Short mmCIF file of C-alpha atoms in Angstrom, two decimals:
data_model
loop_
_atom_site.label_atom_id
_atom_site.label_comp_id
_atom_site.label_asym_id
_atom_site.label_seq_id
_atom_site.Cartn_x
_atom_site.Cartn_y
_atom_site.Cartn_z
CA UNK A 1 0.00 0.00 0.00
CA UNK A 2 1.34 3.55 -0.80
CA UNK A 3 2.62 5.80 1.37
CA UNK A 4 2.09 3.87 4.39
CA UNK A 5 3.12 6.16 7.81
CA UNK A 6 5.00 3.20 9.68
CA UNK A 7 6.62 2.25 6.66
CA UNK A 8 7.66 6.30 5.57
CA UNK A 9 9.00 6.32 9.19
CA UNK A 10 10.86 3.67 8.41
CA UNK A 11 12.11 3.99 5.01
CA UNK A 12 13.15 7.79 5.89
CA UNK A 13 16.19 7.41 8.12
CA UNK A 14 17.38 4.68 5.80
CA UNK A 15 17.20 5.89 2.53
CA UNK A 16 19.28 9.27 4.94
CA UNK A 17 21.63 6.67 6.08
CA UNK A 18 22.14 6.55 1.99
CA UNK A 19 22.20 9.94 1.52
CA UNK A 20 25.24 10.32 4.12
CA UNK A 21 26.97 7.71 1.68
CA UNK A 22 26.59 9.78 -1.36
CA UNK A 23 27.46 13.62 0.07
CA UNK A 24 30.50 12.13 1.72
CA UNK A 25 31.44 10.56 -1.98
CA UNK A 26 30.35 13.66 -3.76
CA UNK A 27 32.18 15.88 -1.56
CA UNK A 28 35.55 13.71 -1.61
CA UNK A 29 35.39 13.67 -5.33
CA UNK A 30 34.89 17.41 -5.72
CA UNK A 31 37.46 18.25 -3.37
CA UNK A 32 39.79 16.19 -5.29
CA UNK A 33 38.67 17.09 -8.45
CA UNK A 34 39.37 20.80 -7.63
CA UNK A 35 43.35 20.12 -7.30
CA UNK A 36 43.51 17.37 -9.95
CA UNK A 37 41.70 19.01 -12.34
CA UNK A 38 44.18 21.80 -11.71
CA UNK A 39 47.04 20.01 -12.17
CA UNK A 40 45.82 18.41 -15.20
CA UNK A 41 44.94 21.32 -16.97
CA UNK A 42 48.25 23.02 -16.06
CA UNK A 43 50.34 19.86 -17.31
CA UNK A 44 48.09 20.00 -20.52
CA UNK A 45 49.84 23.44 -21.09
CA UNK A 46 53.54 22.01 -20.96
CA UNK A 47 54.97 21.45 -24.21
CA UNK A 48 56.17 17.84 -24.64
CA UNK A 49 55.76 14.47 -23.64
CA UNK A 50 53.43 15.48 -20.26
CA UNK A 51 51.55 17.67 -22.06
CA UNK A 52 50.14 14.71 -24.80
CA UNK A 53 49.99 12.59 -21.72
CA UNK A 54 47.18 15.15 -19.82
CA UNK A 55 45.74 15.63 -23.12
CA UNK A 56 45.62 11.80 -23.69
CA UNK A 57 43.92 11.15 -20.30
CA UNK A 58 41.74 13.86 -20.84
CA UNK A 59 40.05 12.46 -24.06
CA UNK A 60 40.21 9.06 -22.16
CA UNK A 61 38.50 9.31 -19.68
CA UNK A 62 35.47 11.50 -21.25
CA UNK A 63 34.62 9.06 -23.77
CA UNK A 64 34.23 6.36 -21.98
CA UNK A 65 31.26 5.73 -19.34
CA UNK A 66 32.13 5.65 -16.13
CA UNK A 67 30.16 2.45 -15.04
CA UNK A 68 32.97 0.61 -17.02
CA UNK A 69 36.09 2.79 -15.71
CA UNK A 70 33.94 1.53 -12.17
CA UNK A 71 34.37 -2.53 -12.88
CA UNK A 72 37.68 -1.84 -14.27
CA UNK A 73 39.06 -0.33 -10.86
CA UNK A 74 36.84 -2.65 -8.95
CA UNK A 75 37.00 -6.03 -10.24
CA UNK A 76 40.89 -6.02 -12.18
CA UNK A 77 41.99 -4.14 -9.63
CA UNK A 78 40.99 -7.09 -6.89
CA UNK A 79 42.04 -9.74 -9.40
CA UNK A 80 45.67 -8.20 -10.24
CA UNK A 81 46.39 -8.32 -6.39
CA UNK A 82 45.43 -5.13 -5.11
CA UNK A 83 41.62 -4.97 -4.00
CA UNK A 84 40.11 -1.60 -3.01
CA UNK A 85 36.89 -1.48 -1.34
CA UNK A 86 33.27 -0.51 -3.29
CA UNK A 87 33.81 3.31 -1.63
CA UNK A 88 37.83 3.54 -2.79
CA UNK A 89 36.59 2.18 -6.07
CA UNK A 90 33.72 4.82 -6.29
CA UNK A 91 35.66 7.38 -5.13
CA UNK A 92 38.38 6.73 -7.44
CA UNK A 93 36.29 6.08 -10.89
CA UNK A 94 35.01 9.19 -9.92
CA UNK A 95 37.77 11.32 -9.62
CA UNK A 96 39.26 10.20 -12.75
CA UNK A 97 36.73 10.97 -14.74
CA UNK A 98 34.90 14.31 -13.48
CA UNK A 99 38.94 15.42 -13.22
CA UNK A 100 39.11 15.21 -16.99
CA UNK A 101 35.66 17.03 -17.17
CA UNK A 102 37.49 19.80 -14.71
CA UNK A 103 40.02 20.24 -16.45
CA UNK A 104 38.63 20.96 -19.36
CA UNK A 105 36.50 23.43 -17.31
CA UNK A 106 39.55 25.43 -16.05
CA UNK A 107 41.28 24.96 -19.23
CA UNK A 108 37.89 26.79 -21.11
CA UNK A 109 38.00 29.78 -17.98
CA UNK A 110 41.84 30.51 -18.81
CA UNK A 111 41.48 30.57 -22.44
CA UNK A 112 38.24 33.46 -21.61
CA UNK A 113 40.62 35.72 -20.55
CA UNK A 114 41.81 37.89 -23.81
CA UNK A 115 45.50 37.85 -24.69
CA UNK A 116 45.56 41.71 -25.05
CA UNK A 117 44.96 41.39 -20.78
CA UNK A 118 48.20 39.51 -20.45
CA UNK A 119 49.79 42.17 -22.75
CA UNK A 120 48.80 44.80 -20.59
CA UNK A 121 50.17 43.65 -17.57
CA UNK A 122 53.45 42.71 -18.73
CA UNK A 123 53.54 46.81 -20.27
CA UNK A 124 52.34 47.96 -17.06
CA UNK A 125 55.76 46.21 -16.24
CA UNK A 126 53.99 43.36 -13.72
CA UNK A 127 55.58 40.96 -12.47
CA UNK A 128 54.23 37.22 -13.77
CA UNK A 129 52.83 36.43 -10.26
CA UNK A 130 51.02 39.72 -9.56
CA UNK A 131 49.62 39.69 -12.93
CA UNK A 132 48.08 35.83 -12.20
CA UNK A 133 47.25 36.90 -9.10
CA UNK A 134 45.60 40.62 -9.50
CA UNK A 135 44.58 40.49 -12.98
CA UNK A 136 44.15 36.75 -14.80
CA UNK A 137 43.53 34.50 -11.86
CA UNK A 138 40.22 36.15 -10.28
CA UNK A 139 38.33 36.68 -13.28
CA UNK A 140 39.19 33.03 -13.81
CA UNK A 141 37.81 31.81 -10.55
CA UNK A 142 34.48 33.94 -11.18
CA UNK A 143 33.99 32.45 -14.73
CA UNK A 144 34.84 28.88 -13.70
CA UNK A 145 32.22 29.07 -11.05
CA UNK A 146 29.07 28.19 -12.98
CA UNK A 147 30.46 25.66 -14.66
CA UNK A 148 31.73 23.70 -11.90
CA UNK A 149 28.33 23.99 -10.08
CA UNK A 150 27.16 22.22 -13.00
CA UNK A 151 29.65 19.68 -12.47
CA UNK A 152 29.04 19.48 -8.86
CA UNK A 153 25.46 18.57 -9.33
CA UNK A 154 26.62 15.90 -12.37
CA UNK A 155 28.60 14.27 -9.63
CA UNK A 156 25.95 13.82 -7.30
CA UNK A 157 23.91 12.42 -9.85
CA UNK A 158 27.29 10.14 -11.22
CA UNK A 159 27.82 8.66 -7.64
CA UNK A 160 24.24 6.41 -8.08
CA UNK A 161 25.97 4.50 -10.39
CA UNK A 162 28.51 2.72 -7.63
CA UNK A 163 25.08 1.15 -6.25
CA UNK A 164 26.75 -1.61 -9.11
CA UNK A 165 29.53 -2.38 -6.96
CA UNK A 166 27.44 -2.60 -3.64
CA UNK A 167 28.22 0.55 -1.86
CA UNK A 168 25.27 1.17 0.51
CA UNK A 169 24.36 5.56 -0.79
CA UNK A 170 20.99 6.43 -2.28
CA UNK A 171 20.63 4.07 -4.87
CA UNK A 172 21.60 0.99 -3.29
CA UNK A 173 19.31 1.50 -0.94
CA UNK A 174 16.79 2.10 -3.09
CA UNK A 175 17.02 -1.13 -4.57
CA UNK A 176 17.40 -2.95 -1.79
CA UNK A 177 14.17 -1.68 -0.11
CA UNK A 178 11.65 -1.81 -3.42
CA UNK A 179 13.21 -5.35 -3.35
CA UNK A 180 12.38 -6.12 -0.03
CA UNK A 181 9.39 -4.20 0.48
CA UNK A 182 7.18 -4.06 -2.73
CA UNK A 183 6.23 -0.90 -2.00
CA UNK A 184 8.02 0.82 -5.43
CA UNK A 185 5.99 4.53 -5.56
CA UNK A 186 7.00 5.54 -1.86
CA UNK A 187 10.73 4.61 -1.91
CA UNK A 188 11.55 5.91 -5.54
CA UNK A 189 9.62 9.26 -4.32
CA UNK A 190 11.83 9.33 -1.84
CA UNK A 191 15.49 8.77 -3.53
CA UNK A 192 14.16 11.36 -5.76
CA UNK A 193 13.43 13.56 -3.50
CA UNK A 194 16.11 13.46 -1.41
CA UNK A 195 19.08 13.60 -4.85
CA UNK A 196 16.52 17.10 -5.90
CA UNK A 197 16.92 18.69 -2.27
CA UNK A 198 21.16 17.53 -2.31
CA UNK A 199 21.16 19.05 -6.34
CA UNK A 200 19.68 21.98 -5.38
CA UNK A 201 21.97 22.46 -2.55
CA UNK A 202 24.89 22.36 -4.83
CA UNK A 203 22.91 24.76 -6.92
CA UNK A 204 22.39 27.25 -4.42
CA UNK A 205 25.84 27.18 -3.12
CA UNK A 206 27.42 27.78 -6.59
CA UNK A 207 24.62 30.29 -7.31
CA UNK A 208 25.81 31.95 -3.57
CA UNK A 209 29.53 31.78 -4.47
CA UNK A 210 29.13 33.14 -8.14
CA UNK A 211 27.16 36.45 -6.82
CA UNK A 212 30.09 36.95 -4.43
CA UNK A 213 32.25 36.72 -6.70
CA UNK A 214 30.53 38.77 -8.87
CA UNK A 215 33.07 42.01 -8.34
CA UNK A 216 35.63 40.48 -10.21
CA UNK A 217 33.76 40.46 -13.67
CA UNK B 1 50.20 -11.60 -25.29
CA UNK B 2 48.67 -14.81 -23.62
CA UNK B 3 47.17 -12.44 -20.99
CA UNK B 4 45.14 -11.02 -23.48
CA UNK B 5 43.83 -14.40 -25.21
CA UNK B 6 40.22 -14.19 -23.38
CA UNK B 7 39.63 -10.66 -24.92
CA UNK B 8 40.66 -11.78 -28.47
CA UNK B 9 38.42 -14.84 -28.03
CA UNK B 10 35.58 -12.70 -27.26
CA UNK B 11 35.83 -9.69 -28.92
CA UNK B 12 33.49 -10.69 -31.55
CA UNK B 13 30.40 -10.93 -29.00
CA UNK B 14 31.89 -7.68 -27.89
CA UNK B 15 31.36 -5.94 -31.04
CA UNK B 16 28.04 -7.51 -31.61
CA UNK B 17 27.28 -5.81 -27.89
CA UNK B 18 28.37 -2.28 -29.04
CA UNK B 19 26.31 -3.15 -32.56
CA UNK B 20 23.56 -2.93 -29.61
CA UNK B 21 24.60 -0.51 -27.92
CA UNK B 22 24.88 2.02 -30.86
CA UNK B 23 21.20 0.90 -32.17
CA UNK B 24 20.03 1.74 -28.77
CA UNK B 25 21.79 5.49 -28.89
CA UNK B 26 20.47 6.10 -32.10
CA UNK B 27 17.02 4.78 -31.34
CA UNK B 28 17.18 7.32 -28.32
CA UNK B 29 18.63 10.21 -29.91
CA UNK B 30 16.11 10.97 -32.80
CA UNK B 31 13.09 11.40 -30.18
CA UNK B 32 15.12 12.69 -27.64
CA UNK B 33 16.53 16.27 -30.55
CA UNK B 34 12.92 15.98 -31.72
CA UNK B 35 11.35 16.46 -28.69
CA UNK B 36 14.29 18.76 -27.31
CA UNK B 37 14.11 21.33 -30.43
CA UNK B 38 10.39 21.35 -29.81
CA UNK B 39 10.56 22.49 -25.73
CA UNK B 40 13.14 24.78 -26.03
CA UNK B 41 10.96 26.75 -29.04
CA UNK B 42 8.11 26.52 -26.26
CA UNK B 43 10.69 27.52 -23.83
CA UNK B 44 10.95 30.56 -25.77
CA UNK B 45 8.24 31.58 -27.20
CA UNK B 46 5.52 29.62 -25.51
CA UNK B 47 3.19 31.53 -22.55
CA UNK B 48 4.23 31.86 -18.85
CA UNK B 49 2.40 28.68 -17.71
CA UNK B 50 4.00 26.52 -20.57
CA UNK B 51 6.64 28.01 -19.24
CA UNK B 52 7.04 27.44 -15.97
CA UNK B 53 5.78 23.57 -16.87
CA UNK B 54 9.41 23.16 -18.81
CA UNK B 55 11.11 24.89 -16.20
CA UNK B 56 9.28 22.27 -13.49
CA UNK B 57 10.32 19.35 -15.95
CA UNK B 58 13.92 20.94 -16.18
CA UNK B 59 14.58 21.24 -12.55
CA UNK B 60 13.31 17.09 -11.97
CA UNK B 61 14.93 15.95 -15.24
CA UNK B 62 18.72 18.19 -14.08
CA UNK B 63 18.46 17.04 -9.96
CA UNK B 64 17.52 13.04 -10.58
CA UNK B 65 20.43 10.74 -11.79
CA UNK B 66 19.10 8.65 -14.90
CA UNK B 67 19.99 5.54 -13.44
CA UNK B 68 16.97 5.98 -10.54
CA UNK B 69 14.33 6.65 -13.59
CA UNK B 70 16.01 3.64 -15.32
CA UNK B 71 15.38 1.45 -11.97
CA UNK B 72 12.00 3.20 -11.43
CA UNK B 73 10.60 2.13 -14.77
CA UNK B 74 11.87 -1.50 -14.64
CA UNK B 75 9.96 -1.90 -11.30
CA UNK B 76 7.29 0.06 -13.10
CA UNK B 77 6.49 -1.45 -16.18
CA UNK B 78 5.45 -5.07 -14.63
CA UNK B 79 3.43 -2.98 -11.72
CA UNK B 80 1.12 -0.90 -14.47
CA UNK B 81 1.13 -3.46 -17.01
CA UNK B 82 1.96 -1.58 -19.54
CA UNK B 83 3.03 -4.21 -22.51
CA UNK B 84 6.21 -1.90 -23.34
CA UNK B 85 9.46 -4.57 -24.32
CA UNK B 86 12.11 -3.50 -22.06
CA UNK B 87 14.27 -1.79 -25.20
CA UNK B 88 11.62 0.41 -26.03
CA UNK B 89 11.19 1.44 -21.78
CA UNK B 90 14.64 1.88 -21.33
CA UNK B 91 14.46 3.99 -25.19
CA UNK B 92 11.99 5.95 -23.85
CA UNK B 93 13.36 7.16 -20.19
CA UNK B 94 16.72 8.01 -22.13
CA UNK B 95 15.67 9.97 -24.89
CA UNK B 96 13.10 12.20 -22.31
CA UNK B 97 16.14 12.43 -19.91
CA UNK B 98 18.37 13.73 -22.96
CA UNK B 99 15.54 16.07 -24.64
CA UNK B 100 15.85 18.23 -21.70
CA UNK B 101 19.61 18.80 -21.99
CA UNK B 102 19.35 19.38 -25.53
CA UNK B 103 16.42 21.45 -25.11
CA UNK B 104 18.73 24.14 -22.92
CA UNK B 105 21.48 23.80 -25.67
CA UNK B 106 18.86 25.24 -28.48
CA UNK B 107 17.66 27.24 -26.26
CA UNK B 108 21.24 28.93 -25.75
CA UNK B 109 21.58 29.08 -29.37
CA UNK B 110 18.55 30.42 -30.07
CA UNK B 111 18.99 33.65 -27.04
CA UNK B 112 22.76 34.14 -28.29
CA UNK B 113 21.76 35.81 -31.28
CA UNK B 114 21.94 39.60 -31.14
CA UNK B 115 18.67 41.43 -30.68
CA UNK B 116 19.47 43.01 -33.95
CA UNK B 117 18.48 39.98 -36.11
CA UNK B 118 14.60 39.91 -34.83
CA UNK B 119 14.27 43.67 -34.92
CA UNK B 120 15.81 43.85 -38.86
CA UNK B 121 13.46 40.66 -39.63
CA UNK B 122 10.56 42.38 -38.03
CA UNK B 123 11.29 45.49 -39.84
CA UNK B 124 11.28 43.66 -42.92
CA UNK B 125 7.73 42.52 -42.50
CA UNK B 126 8.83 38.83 -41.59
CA UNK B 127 5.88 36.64 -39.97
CA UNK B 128 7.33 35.05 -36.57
CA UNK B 129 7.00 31.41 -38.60
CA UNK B 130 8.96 32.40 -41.54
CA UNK B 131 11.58 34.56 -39.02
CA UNK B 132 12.06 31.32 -37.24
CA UNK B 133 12.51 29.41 -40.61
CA UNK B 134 14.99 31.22 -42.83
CA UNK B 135 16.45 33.59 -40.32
CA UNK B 136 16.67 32.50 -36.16
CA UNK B 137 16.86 28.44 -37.00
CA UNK B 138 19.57 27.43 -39.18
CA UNK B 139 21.77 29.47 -37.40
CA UNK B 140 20.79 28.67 -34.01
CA UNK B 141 20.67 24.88 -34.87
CA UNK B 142 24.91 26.25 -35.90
CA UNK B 143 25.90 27.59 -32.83
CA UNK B 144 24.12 24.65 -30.76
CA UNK B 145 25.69 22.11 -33.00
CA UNK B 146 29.50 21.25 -31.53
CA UNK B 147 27.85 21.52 -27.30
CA UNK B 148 24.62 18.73 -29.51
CA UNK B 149 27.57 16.80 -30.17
CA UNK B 150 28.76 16.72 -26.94
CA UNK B 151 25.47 15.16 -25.39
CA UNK B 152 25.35 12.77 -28.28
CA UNK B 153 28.74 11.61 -26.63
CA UNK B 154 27.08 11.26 -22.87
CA UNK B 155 24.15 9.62 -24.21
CA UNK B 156 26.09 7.05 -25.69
CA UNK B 157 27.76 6.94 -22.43
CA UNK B 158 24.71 6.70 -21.18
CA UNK B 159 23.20 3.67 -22.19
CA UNK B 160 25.44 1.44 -20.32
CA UNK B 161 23.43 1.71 -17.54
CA UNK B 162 20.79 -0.29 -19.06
CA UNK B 163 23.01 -2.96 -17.98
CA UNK B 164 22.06 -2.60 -14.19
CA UNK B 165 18.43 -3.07 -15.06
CA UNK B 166 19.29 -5.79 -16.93
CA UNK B 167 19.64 -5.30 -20.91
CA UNK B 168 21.73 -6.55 -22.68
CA UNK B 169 24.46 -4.46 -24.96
CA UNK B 170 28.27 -3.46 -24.68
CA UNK B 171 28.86 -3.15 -20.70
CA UNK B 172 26.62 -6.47 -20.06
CA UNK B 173 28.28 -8.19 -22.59
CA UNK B 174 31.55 -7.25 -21.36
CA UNK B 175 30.44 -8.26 -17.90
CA UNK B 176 28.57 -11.86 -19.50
CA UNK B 177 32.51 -12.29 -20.75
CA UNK B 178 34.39 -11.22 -16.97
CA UNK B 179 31.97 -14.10 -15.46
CA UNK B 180 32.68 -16.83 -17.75
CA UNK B 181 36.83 -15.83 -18.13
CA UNK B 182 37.27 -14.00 -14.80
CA UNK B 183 39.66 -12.09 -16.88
CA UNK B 184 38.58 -8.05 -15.61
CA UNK B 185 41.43 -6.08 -16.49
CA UNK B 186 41.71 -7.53 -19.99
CA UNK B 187 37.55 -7.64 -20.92
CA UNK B 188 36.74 -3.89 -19.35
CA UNK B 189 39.69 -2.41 -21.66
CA UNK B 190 38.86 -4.26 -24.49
CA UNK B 191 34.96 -2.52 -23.40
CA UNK B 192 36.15 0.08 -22.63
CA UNK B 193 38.69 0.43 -25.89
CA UNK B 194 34.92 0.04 -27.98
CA UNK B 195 33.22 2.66 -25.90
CA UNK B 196 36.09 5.33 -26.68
CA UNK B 197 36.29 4.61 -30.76
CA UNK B 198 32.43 5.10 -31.12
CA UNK B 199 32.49 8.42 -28.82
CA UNK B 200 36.01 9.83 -29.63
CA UNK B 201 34.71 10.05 -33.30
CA UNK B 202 32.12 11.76 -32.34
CA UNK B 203 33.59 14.39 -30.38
CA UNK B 204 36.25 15.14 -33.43
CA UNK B 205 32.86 15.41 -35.62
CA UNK B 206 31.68 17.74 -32.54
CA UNK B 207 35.09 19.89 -32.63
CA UNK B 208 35.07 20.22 -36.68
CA UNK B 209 32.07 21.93 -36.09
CA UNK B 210 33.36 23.93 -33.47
CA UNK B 211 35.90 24.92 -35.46
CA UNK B 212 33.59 25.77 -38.42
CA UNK B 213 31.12 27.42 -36.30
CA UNK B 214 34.22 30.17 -35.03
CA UNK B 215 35.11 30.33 -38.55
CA UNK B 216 31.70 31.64 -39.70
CA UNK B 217 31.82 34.64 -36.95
#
């Protein structure tokens, strides 16, 4: 029977239990993301053999899905010696790929900025690291905002698909109660639910960040 | 070499896999620009209530991961009995999920153009039908061509997910092979190596376009 109140009760501080899962992942991949992206895109820059390599990994990883870069680090990781658990796995499937999809972000927010802006701070007679970090860098950071928030919210929505290697977020526990319970409409209301409120958390927050950032446009 | 004997075995049900997994794309993407074209035209020119129904359908379709609508219409399908073969229900979630995204892109193509274009067509005497035609479409449809391309690559992407709900094309395949060889590492690259020719060619398609699209400004 449909939304049932003893089973709601119920179902509620599991499918939270879940959601605790799939923040923590979200927030760990983000937060790695950030600084790997980084690094990526700046090793893209280098001329050379690194350079192709970042490139390389870039294309890589964004044309394939991640489900399959997920089995890859999960199962032939575990059979070549080295097992990781479902949340390493997760958490590094993840990271490779949304890093390829931030770098390409910060990659896009440097390449904004016109040339004739680096020309005029190197006639004003600035020094390389004021001019990054007065001029270049901010109006970076404000432009690179939106898109990120996008990515941020593609992330959440990404980390439903380690439910295939067990881990116990959203998803998972989705499953595991329509499985167990029959009762399909209230716990898929739910999971939806709950992935709209944590998107449109990440939505505000970019959306908070961008406006105070706005100054530097 | 030896190690990679069980991919070579099977890498003709492989292909046969990612013969399923392109129909399966395809199938998707035709209904999914169709439909997308046609809500970001009412996006734009349709009344507020229209309106604020695509923005309603926006906000659910951009804050729930496809792979919950995916699970919630497997459990569905047997619960309504609705006769719908699983291709066709797995079809139809995809190419809804994707019209929305591709529905925002034409919609940013469509608002980029400068004011200057409607007022010079209205001056002219243009009706809004034949403004849209010959002057605001084909070069809308342009600008939103390389970022179409882009979600052509993610829905192919996509579709491996039908895996979890139990269809059968490239990732299942790939995982049908890992249970009968237990040979992960080899199997998911040899996937994986499938998955990144059919989507690498279509981002170069997608950055040719790009390229011709800066050209014609």
């Amino acid at each position: 029977m449909p939304f049932d109140p003893h089973f709601i009760a119920r179902l509620i501080p599991a499918l939270l239990e879940g959601a605790a899962v799939t923040v923590e992942l979200a927030a760990l991949t983000m937060a790695i993301c950030l600084v790997w992206g980084l690094l990526v895109a700046l090793a893209q820059e280098v001329r050379g053999s690194l350079g192709w390599i970042a490139g390389g990994y870039i294309q890589l990883v964004r044309n394939t899905p991640l489900l399959i870069q997920l089995y890859l680090v999960y199962f032939g990781f575990s059979m070549a010696g080295f097992g990781l658990s479902g949340f390493a796995s997760g958490l590094l499937a993840l990271c490779a790929q949304n890093g390829g999809y931030v770098a390409e972000i910060y990659r896009g927010g440097l390449q904004s900025v016109s040339v004739r802006q680096f020309e005029a701070g190197r006639a004003l007679g600035m020094r390389r690291w004021t001019l990054y970090t007065t001029v270049i860098l901010p109006q970076v950071v404000a432009r690179v905002i939106p898109p990120l928030t996008n990515q941020s919210i593609s992330i959440i929505k990404d980390t439903s698909q380690v439910a295939a290697i067990a881990v116990m977020e959203i998803m998972k526990i989705t499953e595991v109660w329509v499985e167990t319970s029959a009762n399909t409409y209230d716990v898929f209301l739910g999971a939806a639910l709950i992935y709209l409120a944590l998107t449109s958390i990440a939505g505000l927050v970019g959306k908070l960040t961008e406006r105070r950032l706005a100054f530097a446009q | 070499m030896k190690e990679f004997g069980p991919l070579i075995h099977s890498f003709w049900y492989l292909l046969r896999g990612a013969e399923m997994t392109v129909l399966m794309a395809t199938s998707a993407v035709v209904p999914a620009t169709i439909l997308g074209v046609l809500l970001s035209l009412l996006h734009v020119f349709g009344g507020r209530l229209l309106r604020s129904a695509i923005l309603g359908y926006l906000f659910l379709i951009r804050g729930i991961p496809l792979l919950v609508l995916l699970t919630f219409v497997y459990y569905l399908l047997p619960l309504t009995g609705i006769d719908l073969p699983p291709f066709w229900g797995v079809v139809l979630v995809i190419s809804l999920y994707y019209a929305a995204f591709i529905s925002e892109v034409f919609r940013a193509g469509i608002l980029s153009l400068p004011q200057a274009q409607w007022d010079a067509a209205r001056s002219l005497g243009m009706t809004r039908g034949l403004l849209l035609q010959i002057v605001i479409l084909p070069q809308a449809l342009r600008l939103a061509a390389p970022p179409y391309v882009s979600l052509c690559v993610s829905l192919v992407k996509a579709t491996s997910l039908v895996s979890i709900v139990g269809l059968w094309e490239l990732t299942m395949a790939s995982r049908e092979v890992v249970e009968r060889t237990l040979a992960p590492f080899q199997i998911f690259i040899g996937a994986a190596a499938i998955y990144f020719c059919i989507c690498y060619t279509l981002a170069l398609y997608g950055r040719h376009l790009e390229r011709r699209v800066l050209l014609g400004h």
